[in-house]
XYZ file of C-alpha atoms in Angstrom:
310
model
C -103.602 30.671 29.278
C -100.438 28.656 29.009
C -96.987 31.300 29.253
C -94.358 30.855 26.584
C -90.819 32.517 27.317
C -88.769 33.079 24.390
C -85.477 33.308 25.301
C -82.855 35.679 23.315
C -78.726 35.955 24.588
C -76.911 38.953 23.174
C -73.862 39.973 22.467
C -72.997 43.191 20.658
C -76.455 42.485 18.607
C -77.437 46.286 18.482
C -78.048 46.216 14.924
C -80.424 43.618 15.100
C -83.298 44.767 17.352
C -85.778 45.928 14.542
C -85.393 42.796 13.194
C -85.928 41.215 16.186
C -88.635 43.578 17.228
C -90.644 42.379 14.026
C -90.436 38.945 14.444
C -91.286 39.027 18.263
C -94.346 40.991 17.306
C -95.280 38.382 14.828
C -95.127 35.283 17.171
C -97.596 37.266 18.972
C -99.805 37.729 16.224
C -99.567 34.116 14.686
C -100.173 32.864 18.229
C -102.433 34.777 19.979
C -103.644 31.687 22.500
C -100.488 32.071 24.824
C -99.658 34.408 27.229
C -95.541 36.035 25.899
C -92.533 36.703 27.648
C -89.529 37.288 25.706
C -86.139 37.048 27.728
C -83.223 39.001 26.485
C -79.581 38.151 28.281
C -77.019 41.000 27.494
C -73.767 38.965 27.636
C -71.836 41.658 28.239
C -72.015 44.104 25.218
C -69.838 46.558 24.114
C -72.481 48.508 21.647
C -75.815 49.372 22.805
C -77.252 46.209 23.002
C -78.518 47.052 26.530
C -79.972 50.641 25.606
C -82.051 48.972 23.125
C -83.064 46.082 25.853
C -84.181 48.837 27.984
C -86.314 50.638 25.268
C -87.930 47.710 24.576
C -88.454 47.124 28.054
C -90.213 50.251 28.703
C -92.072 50.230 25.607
C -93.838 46.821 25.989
C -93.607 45.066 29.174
C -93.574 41.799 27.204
C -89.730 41.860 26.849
C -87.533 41.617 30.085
C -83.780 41.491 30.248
C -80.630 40.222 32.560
C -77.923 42.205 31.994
C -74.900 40.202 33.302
C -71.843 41.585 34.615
C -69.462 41.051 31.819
C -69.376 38.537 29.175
C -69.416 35.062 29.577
C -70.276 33.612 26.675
C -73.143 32.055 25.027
C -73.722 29.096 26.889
C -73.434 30.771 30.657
C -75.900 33.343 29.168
C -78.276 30.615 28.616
C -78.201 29.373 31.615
C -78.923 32.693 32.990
C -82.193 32.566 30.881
C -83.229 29.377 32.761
C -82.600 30.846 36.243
C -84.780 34.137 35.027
C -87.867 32.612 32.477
C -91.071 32.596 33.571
C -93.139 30.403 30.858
C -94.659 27.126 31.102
C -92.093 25.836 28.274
C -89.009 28.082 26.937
C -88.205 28.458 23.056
C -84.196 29.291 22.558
C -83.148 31.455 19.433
C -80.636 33.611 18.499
C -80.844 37.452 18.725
C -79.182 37.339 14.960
C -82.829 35.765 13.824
C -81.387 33.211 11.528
C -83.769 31.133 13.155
C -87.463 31.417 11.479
C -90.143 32.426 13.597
C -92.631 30.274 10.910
C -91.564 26.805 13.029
C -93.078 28.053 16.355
C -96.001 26.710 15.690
C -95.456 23.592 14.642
C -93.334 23.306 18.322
C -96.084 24.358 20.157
C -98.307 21.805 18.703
C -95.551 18.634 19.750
C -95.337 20.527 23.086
C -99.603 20.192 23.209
C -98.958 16.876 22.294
C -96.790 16.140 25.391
C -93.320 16.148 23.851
C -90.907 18.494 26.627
C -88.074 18.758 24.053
C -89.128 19.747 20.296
C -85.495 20.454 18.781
C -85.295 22.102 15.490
C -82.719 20.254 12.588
C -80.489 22.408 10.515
C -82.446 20.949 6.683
C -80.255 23.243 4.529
C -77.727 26.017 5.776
C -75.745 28.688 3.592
C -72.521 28.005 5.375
C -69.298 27.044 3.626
C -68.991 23.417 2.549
C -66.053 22.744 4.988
C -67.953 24.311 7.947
C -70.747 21.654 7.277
C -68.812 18.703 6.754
C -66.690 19.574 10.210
C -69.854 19.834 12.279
C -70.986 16.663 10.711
C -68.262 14.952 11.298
C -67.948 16.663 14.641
C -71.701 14.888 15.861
C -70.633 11.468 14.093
C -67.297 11.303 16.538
C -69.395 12.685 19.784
C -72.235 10.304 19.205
C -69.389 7.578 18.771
C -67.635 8.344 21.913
C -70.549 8.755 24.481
C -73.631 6.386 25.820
C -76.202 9.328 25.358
C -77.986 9.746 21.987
C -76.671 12.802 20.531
C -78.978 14.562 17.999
C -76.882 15.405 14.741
C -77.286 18.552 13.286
C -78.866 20.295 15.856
C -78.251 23.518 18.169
C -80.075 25.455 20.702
C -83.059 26.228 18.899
C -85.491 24.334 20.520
C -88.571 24.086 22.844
C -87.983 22.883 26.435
C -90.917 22.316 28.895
C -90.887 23.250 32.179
C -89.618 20.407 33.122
C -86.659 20.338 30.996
C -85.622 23.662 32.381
C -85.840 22.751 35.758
C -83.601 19.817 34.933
C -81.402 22.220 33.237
C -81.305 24.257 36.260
C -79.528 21.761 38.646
C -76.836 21.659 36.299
C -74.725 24.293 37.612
C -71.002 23.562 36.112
C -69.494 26.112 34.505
C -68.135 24.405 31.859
C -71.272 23.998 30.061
C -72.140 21.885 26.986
C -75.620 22.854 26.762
C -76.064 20.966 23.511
C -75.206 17.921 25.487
C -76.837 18.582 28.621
C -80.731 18.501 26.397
C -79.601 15.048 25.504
C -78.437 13.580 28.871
C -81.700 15.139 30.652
C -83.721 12.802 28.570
C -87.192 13.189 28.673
C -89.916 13.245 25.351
C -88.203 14.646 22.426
C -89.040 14.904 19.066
C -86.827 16.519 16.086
C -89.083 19.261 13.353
C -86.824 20.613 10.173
C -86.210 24.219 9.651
C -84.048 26.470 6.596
C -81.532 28.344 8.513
C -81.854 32.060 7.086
C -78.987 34.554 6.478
C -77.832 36.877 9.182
C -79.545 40.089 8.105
C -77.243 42.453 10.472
C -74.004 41.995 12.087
C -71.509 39.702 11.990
C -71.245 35.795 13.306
C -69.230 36.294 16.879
C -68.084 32.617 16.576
C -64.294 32.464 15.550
C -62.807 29.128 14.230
C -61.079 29.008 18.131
C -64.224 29.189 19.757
C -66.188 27.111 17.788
C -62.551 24.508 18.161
C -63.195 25.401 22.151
C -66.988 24.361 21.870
C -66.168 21.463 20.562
C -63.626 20.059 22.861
C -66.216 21.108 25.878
C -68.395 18.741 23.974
C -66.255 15.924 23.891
C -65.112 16.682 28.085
C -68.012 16.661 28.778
C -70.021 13.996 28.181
C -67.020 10.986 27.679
C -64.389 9.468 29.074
C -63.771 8.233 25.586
C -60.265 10.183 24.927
C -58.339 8.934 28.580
C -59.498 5.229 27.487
C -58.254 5.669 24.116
C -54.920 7.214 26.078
C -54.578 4.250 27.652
C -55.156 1.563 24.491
C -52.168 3.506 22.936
C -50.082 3.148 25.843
C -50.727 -0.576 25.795
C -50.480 -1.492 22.144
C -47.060 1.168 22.156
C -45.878 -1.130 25.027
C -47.005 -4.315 22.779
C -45.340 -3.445 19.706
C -42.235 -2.229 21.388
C -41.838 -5.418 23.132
C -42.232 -7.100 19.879
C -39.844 -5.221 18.447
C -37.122 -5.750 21.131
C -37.541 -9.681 20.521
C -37.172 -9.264 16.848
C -33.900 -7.215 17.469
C -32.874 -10.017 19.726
C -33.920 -13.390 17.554
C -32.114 -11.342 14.289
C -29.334 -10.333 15.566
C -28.230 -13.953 17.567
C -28.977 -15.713 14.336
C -27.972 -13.917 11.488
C -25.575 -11.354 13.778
C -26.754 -8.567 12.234
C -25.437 -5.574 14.036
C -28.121 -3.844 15.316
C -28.813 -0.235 13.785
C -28.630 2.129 16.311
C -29.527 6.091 15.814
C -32.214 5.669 13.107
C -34.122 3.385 15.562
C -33.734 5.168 18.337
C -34.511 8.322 17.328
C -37.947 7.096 15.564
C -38.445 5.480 18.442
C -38.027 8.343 21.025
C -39.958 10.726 18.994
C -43.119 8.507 18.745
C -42.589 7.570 22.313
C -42.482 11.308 22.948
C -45.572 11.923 20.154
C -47.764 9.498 22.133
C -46.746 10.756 25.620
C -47.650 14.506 25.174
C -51.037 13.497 23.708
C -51.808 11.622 26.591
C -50.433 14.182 28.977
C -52.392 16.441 27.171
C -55.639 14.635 27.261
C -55.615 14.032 31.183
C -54.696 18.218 31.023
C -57.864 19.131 29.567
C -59.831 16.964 31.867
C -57.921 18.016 35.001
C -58.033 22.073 33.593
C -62.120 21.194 33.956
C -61.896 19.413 37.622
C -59.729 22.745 38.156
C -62.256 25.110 37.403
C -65.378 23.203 38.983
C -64.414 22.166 42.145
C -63.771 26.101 43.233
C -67.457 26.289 43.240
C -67.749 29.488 41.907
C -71.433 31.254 40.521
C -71.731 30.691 36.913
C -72.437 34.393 36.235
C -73.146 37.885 38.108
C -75.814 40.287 36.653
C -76.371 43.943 36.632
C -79.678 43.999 36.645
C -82.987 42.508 36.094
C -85.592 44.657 34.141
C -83.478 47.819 36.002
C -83.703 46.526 39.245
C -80.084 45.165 40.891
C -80.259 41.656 42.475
């Protein structure tokens, strides 16, 4: 019997364990030809998140949990679910259960079929309009800047084989872009369509500057787009400058013109300036990720695993 981890990361969630205690116990039921593991990652909770890890634990073997040292955030959580699952493939969701349970099957079936990635599309969502529109837009510019087919609409919720998660598992920077990473693994892939539901406890613990943060670990990532388009507006600043300076020269030999001085050069100095600190600022957020990689550091420390210390 084939093993299927599901794999849940958790932060300050404590209000959604009966929720998530249901649904878990309906895979189960609507599946009952795999073996179940399902892999809960307390990212460092301030609630009781981890009590209620531990009761499940104890109550039904089924569930395990990594409780890591403090919070790291979503994305070094998951990776501590790849070093810790134990199934033949891995389905990610989050502990808030917006993500429906009733698509399982369906990626199980691809995954019989021999697809190792079966990624789950956002068909409808109840966030705001602008919200959207900016992560639309957001997968248009990343899939414009980089090599690497980028799936639009699309998070974690997916189904990896074993494979995938090994691949996964070499990966060991700290400045993750998991979203990325599923795409530049490669491997068989094929997109299903889900309705994301309403979060039924709790609050959303993404702020606008974390999501803003997300994205610009997207875009580091996975291009070198942004230092190339540095340098194209140093050259075409140097290009129309220069064309500039002759026009100054031709007008003001012919016609003697004199030449207009602090308008000019003010404009000038402050788009000079403008263009300057936005390249600066570019090669900044590249070297700020060079900076934090090449100390080598672990990408997380845990507690404990199912009680025990590591």
């Amino acid at each position: 019997m084939k093993r299927v981890t599901i794999l849940l990361p958790a932060y300050n969630e404590e209000a959604s364990f009966p929720l998530i205690t249901e649904r878990m116990n309906q895979v189960v039921a609507d599946n009952p030809d795999y073996e179940w593991e399902f892999l809960l990652v307390n990212d460092g909770s301030t609630d009781n998140t981890l009590q209620q890890m531990i009761r499940l634990h104890e109550r039904d073997p089924r569930f395990s949990y990594v409780d890591l040292s403090r919070n790291y955030g979503k994305e070094i959580a998951m990776m501590a679910g790849f070093d810790y699952a134990t199934g033949d493939a891995l389905i990610i969701m989050d502990a808030d259960m917006q993500h429906p349970v009733d698509v399982i099957p369906e990626m199980l079936r691809y995954w019989e079929e021999g697809y190792d990635d079966v990624y789950a599309q956002r068909q409808a969502s109840k966030e705001s309009w602008l919200k959207r529109k900016t992560s639309h837009w957001y997968y248009g510019l990343l899939q414009s800047m980089t090599k690497i087919p980028i799936q639009k609409d699309t998070g974690d919720f997916r189904l990896l084989d074993r494979s995938c998660i090994e691949a996964l598992k070499q990966m060991r920077e700290t400045e993750r872009n998991t979203k990325g990473m599923y795409s530049w693994i490669g491997f068989h892939k094929k997109g299903i369509f889900y309705q994301q539901q309403l979060r039924q406890e709790g609050t959303s613990k993404w702020s606008t500057l974390s999501l803003l943060n997300l994205a610009l670990n997207g875009i580091t990532s996975f291009t070198t787009a942004p230092l190339r388009l540095a340098s194209i507006m140093g050259i075409i600043v140097s290009l129309v400058a220069f064309i500039y300076l002759i026009y100054i020269i031709v007008v003001t030999n012919l016609y003697g013109e004199p030449v207009q001085g602090y308008p000019t050069i003010m404009v000038t100095m402050l788009f000079l300036g403008g263009v300057q600190l936005l390249g600066i600022g570019i090669i900044g957020e590249y070297l700020g990720r060079v900076f934090n990689e090449v100390k080598g550091r672990p990408g997380y420390f845990i507690n404990s695993y199912n009680g025990k210390r590591k």
